Amino acid sequence: MMRFTLCAAVLLVSVPSYAADPAPFELTGPSLRVNVTRGGQSLPIAQVPSLSEGDKLTVEADLQGDQGARFILVSAFLRGATNPPPKDWISFAETWRKKPKDKLLTLTVPKGARQMVAFLVPDTGGAEGTLADSVRGKPGEFVRATQDLNQASLDRSRLDAFMGAIRAQDNSHPEYLRTLAPVLARSLSMKLNEECLSKVIEMQASCLLDNRDTLVLSDVHTSSMAETLTGAPTDLALQLSATREAGYGYYSAYIAVVRDVAKIFGAFSNPEFGYLPTLSVRKGDGIGLLLNSAPSFQKPKSVMVVAMPAIEANSPPRLRSGASGPICAARPDAVLPVEGAPLIYSTSYARSMMLALKSASGETVELPVEARADRGGYVLARDAVLPATFKGTAQGHLYGQWGFDRFEGPDFTLQMPDEKGWAVDGETPALVVGRDNDLMLKGGAPACVESVTVRQGDATQQVKWKVERQDRLALILPLADRRPGPLAIEVKYQGVAQPASISLRSYAQASKLDGLQLHAGDRTALLSGQRLDQVESVDVAGLLLRPDGLTRDGSVDRLRLVASDGGGTLEQGRDVIAKVKLRDGRTVGLGMTVTAARPQVGLLSKSITAGAPPANGKALTLTGDALLPDDGRLVFSVRANDGTKFTAGDLIEVAPADDGAAIRLTASNGVRLEGPQVMVATLDPKAMPPSLFGPLRFRLRHGDEASDWQPLVTLARLPQIEAVSCEVKAEGCTIKGRDLFLIDAVGGTPALDQAAPVAQGYTGSTLKAPAPQDGKLYLRLRDAPDSVVTLPAA
């Protein structure tokens, strides 16, 4: 049976009776005091992530002075699941002895050892031999149990760190939980219940601490068993946290550990002893033991099993920088964001952490830092003071110790305000009023900028900015409502009272006119240039044109102009000086020549062929040539007007009336020439995109020119009617089918009086309809609200 060991949180919530869960690890047991010495350096056990061959250990039981029961302290080194340890790898100490050498263990990790486990055994004659036989008889079971308990203890440390930080805010600053909880969850790799943060403040903390069995994710520094077995990412493995898996009932990481360990220990328990797993809470040189059941001092007596760090090569986690740019060290909330090692927050493995800084001048300094899960990284220690000579940009490197070994962290760029001020990067651009302007400033510490303000006279306005690279600020100056003239950009540093000021000048930019295109016979034109938003009107030989939509293509403006009432059309080839009136009252002359008329076409005729009637269902009847069903086909012809002649390269564009995307009908997909004056086209809705429906229009595309848009037909999507039942006339009829949301209303008369409306977005398969008066029902479709479609009711 596959076993999942995603070591997670203690189970504190009730579960259904059919999911019998073991008790949580909430009982406080005895403690051990452990110190490890390697190469002349001694560390408490809480700072040792792994042991190494040759390490010297002192292990002592930390029992109360009035301890009544006598315990034997046992240690055992293991070298593999299939390789029993020699007898001299198992040591015993009688904790009640008065001499220190008799009541503590002084050990050296032997060569070839891979795991260490400790026991507290009630004093019973022959306990040493029985326990030694159990360890040597089934070493693999103890290897497996020790690994699981050690991982579970580390996960418990992350859970405790999360819960402790949440509880710390409960009474003092509960309103901070909305921002604090997500940061804690990311730092400690916790699964956060987002719904808790939407509750009232008084309920957020208790909600976050509920269901703790689903809180802990796999440590990114290790691999969970589920990840190893299935190759699944952590997110997928997390989904197992509330499901029934492998016969274990409701899944919980601790439940999996406890049941597995109980199963393992049960295999070699005897009438004298029963094995009791513990979780380790390591602080300083102490290992506090948490039990999930009270130990028994009657037969079978409980043997408390304590997992020790694995004996392996030290493997510090690879911290990654979470900074998106330089960090301002002058900010009170400055943090060196790191990712990739939640244990730096919940254990003491990472110690003596320092930030080594090197200024641009080459000066160096080292500052102590502290890990803060609630801040998402390291912060400067309270006694850390950055020298006053550090200004501008400095490069930092995070390092420290991971157990006995050096621990290298990521690099950071830090900044402090300087006195060099700010200047425009490159040539000063021409700032134009009436619109937003981009501006790039260059300075020493953009990460420390607190605010940027544009000042003109007594009027001030905040400016949006973004840090670019390590020494630049990208600004967007809001000059839409400003007057031309001098202005100042004020850049204020964090903690510096007086802002740096840059004097600039803004200008009014007149429209730059490049050209005016007007076709003979048209009452619309296109003006191109720059700053055409200043154009109020254009007079072309008495034809008065006004703006009707401005578009920008890079630095070029294009202004569509439409003729107002009055004035006639102009003939081809006429040279005219157009009078362009600007909003500031100025008038600018622009020479132009009226170009050839655009192609002109007219709809000659059209015919609609309905689709085949459904094999099982009711056919809808559409009358006239105004509606094209989506299962039908339209054939239409157009005539060339006013000297236009069709060519083989001409095409017809069809588009919705609301300026949607057009489709093109060409000689390869439905267009044929009858001659130079008539073109016939076929429109098949089944070959069109789903977005094309409702009123359609068409135009001719002749080379680079296009005719005016003209109405063509209304494309109506039809519902699929399967049956109509009108058994009791007084109760009306029932329509059954699919896509009934396409119906706007259904009535019993062609006038649709007292028609039953259909709710928008209707997803049902039946509709109630009024009783028909002539054996027919009448539908108004959403795609064609001005037409009526007939549905036989019989």
mmCIF file of N, CA, C and O in Angstrom, residues 406-445:
data_model
loop_
_atom_site.group_PDB
_atom_site.id
_atom_site.type_symbol
_atom_site.label_atom_id
_atom_site.label_comp_id
_atom_site.label_asym_id
_atom_site.label_seq_id
_atom_site.Cartn_x
_atom_site.Cartn_y
_atom_site.Cartn_z
ATOM 1 N N ARG A 406 30.128 27.090 6.874
ATOM 2 C CA ARG A 406 29.789 28.419 6.363
ATOM 3 C C ARG A 406 28.569 28.312 5.457
ATOM 4 O O ARG A 406 28.406 27.344 4.700
ATOM 5 N N PHE A 407 27.737 29.307 5.522
ATOM 6 C CA PHE A 407 26.464 29.333 4.808
ATOM 7 C C PHE A 407 26.447 30.569 3.915
ATOM 8 O O PHE A 407 26.490 31.695 4.397
ATOM 9 N N GLU A 408 26.423 30.360 2.601
ATOM 10 C CA GLU A 408 26.442 31.477 1.660
ATOM 11 C C GLU A 408 25.016 31.777 1.195
ATOM 12 O O GLU A 408 24.287 30.886 0.750
ATOM 13 N N GLY A 409 24.645 33.037 1.300
ATOM 14 C CA GLY A 409 23.342 33.470 0.824
ATOM 15 C C GLY A 409 23.453 34.262 -0.461
ATOM 16 O O GLY A 409 24.520 34.324 -1.086
ATOM 17 N N PRO A 410 22.383 34.896 -0.894
ATOM 18 C CA PRO A 410 22.400 35.637 -2.150
ATOM 19 C C PRO A 410 23.019 37.027 -2.003
ATOM 20 O O PRO A 410 23.330 37.482 -0.904
ATOM 21 N N ASP A 411 23.188 37.689 -3.141
ATOM 22 C CA ASP A 411 23.694 39.060 -3.174
ATOM 23 C C ASP A 411 22.529 40.038 -3.307
ATOM 24 O O ASP A 411 21.487 39.721 -3.892
ATOM 25 N N PHE A 412 22.732 41.241 -2.792
ATOM 26 C CA PHE A 412 21.720 42.299 -2.851
ATOM 27 C C PHE A 412 22.392 43.613 -3.216
ATOM 28 O O PHE A 412 23.593 43.818 -2.968
ATOM 29 N N THR A 413 21.617 44.511 -3.782
ATOM 30 C CA THR A 413 22.059 45.879 -4.017
ATOM 31 C C THR A 413 21.314 46.776 -3.044
ATOM 32 O O THR A 413 20.072 46.813 -3.053
ATOM 33 N N LEU A 414 22.049 47.471 -2.193
ATOM 34 C CA LEU A 414 21.458 48.365 -1.202
ATOM 35 C C LEU A 414 21.816 49.804 -1.538
ATOM 36 O O LEU A 414 22.862 50.076 -2.149
ATOM 37 N N GLN A 415 20.948 50.716 -1.120
ATOM 38 C CA GLN A 415 21.166 52.124 -1.398
ATOM 39 C C GLN A 415 20.849 52.967 -0.176
ATOM 40 O O GLN A 415 20.017 52.596 0.659
ATOM 41 N N MET A 416 21.572 54.092 -0.095
ATOM 42 C CA MET A 416 21.345 55.107 0.926
ATOM 43 C C MET A 416 21.287 56.464 0.241
ATOM 44 O O MET A 416 21.993 56.690 -0.757
ATOM 45 N N PRO A 417 20.455 57.383 0.727
ATOM 46 C CA PRO A 417 20.402 58.707 0.107
ATOM 47 C C PRO A 417 21.768 59.374 0.089
ATOM 48 O O PRO A 417 22.570 59.220 1.020
ATOM 49 N N ASP A 418 22.043 60.105 -0.996
ATOM 50 C CA ASP A 418 23.285 60.867 -1.085
ATOM 51 C C ASP A 418 22.962 62.327 -1.361
ATOM 52 O O ASP A 418 21.807 62.716 -1.456
ATOM 53 N N GLU A 419 24.012 63.129 -1.478
ATOM 54 C CA GLU A 419 23.826 64.570 -1.680
ATOM 55 C C GLU A 419 24.064 64.989 -3.117
ATOM 56 O O GLU A 419 24.131 66.188 -3.421
ATOM 57 N N LYS A 420 24.192 64.054 -4.032
ATOM 58 C CA LYS A 420 24.525 64.411 -5.409
ATOM 59 C C LYS A 420 23.328 64.975 -6.168
ATOM 60 O O LYS A 420 23.494 65.616 -7.206
ATOM 61 N N GLY A 421 22.129 64.748 -5.661
ATOM 62 C CA GLY A 421 20.963 65.291 -6.335
ATOM 63 C C GLY A 421 20.558 64.486 -7.555
ATOM 64 O O GLY A 421 21.055 63.382 -7.802
ATOM 65 N N TRP A 422 19.689 65.100 -8.356
ATOM 66 C CA TRP A 422 19.130 64.432 -9.522
ATOM 67 C C TRP A 422 19.250 65.323 -10.748
ATOM 68 O O TRP A 422 19.251 66.555 -10.645
ATOM 69 N N ALA A 423 19.344 64.686 -11.903
ATOM 70 C CA ALA A 423 19.439 65.420 -13.164
ATOM 71 C C ALA A 423 18.705 64.629 -14.231
ATOM 72 O O ALA A 423 18.494 63.415 -14.111
ATOM 73 N N VAL A 424 18.335 65.328 -15.312
ATOM 74 C CA VAL A 424 17.691 64.664 -16.441
ATOM 75 C C VAL A 424 18.708 63.763 -17.111
ATOM 76 O O VAL A 424 19.862 64.156 -17.335
ATOM 77 N N ASP A 425 18.298 62.548 -17.413
ATOM 78 C CA ASP A 425 19.188 61.605 -18.081
ATOM 79 C C ASP A 425 19.232 61.928 -19.571
ATOM 80 O O ASP A 425 18.223 61.806 -20.270
ATOM 81 N N GLY A 426 20.392 62.352 -20.055
ATOM 82 C CA GLY A 426 20.530 62.699 -21.465
ATOM 83 C C GLY A 426 20.063 64.118 -21.732
ATOM 84 O O GLY A 426 20.036 64.979 -20.843
ATOM 85 N N GLU A 427 19.653 64.377 -22.984
ATOM 86 C CA GLU A 427 19.180 65.709 -23.362
ATOM 87 C C GLU A 427 17.814 65.974 -22.756
ATOM 88 O O GLU A 427 16.966 65.079 -22.663
ATOM 89 N N THR A 428 17.596 67.214 -22.331
ATOM 90 C CA THR A 428 16.305 67.595 -21.749
ATOM 91 C C THR A 428 15.231 67.548 -22.822
ATOM 92 O O THR A 428 15.336 68.234 -23.841
ATOM 93 N N PRO A 429 14.210 66.749 -22.631
ATOM 94 C CA PRO A 429 13.159 66.644 -23.653
ATOM 95 C C PRO A 429 12.258 67.873 -23.635
ATOM 96 O O PRO A 429 12.198 68.610 -22.649
ATOM 97 N N ALA A 430 11.577 68.081 -24.734
ATOM 98 C CA ALA A 430 10.599 69.160 -24.814
ATOM 99 C C ALA A 430 9.311 68.673 -24.164
ATOM 100 O O ALA A 430 8.598 67.824 -24.717
ATOM 101 N N LEU A 431 9.014 69.198 -22.978
ATOM 102 C CA LEU A 431 7.808 68.802 -22.265
ATOM 103 C C LEU A 431 6.634 69.585 -22.831
ATOM 104 O O LEU A 431 6.660 70.825 -22.876
ATOM 105 N N VAL A 432 5.612 68.873 -23.245
ATOM 106 C CA VAL A 432 4.475 69.481 -23.915
ATOM 107 C C VAL A 432 3.260 69.395 -23.011
ATOM 108 O O VAL A 432 2.921 68.315 -22.506
ATOM 109 N N VAL A 433 2.605 70.530 -22.788
ATOM 110 C CA VAL A 433 1.389 70.522 -21.976
ATOM 111 C C VAL A 433 0.239 69.931 -22.786
ATOM 112 O O VAL A 433 0.275 69.863 -24.012
ATOM 113 N N GLY A 434 -0.774 69.490 -22.045
ATOM 114 C CA GLY A 434 -1.934 68.912 -22.703
ATOM 115 C C GLY A 434 -1.923 67.400 -22.725
ATOM 116 O O GLY A 434 -2.888 66.772 -23.164
ATOM 117 N N ARG A 435 -0.852 66.793 -22.257
ATOM 118 C CA ARG A 435 -0.775 65.331 -22.232
ATOM 119 C C ARG A 435 0.314 64.914 -21.238
ATOM 120 O O ARG A 435 1.092 65.744 -20.765
ATOM 121 N N ASP A 436 0.367 63.623 -20.929
ATOM 122 C CA ASP A 436 1.419 63.098 -20.064
ATOM 123 C C ASP A 436 2.734 63.011 -20.836
ATOM 124 O O ASP A 436 2.745 62.739 -22.037
ATOM 125 N N ASN A 437 3.828 63.243 -20.117
ATOM 126 C CA ASN A 437 5.150 63.217 -20.732
ATOM 127 C C ASN A 437 6.051 62.243 -19.968
ATOM 128 O O ASN A 437 6.029 62.203 -18.731
ATOM 129 N N ASP A 438 6.830 61.474 -20.689
ATOM 130 C CA ASP A 438 7.811 60.586 -20.079
ATOM 131 C C ASP A 438 9.101 61.352 -19.819
ATOM 132 O O ASP A 438 9.550 62.146 -20.652
ATOM 133 N N LEU A 439 9.710 61.082 -18.658
ATOM 134 C CA LEU A 439 10.949 61.757 -18.297
ATOM 135 C C LEU A 439 11.804 60.788 -17.497
ATOM 136 O O LEU A 439 11.306 60.095 -16.599
ATOM 137 N N MET A 440 13.089 60.732 -17.806
ATOM 138 C CA MET A 440 14.027 59.859 -17.098
ATOM 139 C C MET A 440 15.018 60.714 -16.319
ATOM 140 O O MET A 440 15.666 61.598 -16.884
ATOM 141 N N LEU A 441 15.099 60.441 -14.997
ATOM 142 C CA LEU A 441 16.042 61.139 -14.136
ATOM 143 C C LEU A 441 17.143 60.191 -13.711
ATOM 144 O O LEU A 441 16.925 58.973 -13.588
ATOM 145 N N LYS A 442 18.317 60.749 -13.429
ATOM 146 C CA LYS A 442 19.462 59.957 -12.993
ATOM 147 C C LYS A 442 19.938 60.474 -11.647
ATOM 148 O O LYS A 442 20.083 61.676 -11.444
ATOM 149 N N GLY A 443 20.154 59.521 -10.708
ATOM 150 C CA GLY A 443 20.598 59.910 -9.380
ATOM 151 C C GLY A 443 21.267 58.743 -8.682
ATOM 152 O O GLY A 443 21.472 57.672 -9.259
ATOM 153 N N GLY A 444 21.571 58.942 -7.397
ATOM 154 C CA GLY A 444 22.374 57.957 -6.690
ATOM 155 C C GLY A 444 21.611 56.842 -6.027
ATOM 156 O O GLY A 444 22.140 55.746 -5.873
ATOM 157 N N ALA A 445 20.368 57.068 -5.591
ATOM 158 C CA ALA A 445 19.660 56.060 -4.798
ATOM 159 C C ALA A 445 18.164 56.091 -5.107
ATOM 160 O O ALA A 445 17.356 56.522 -4.281
#
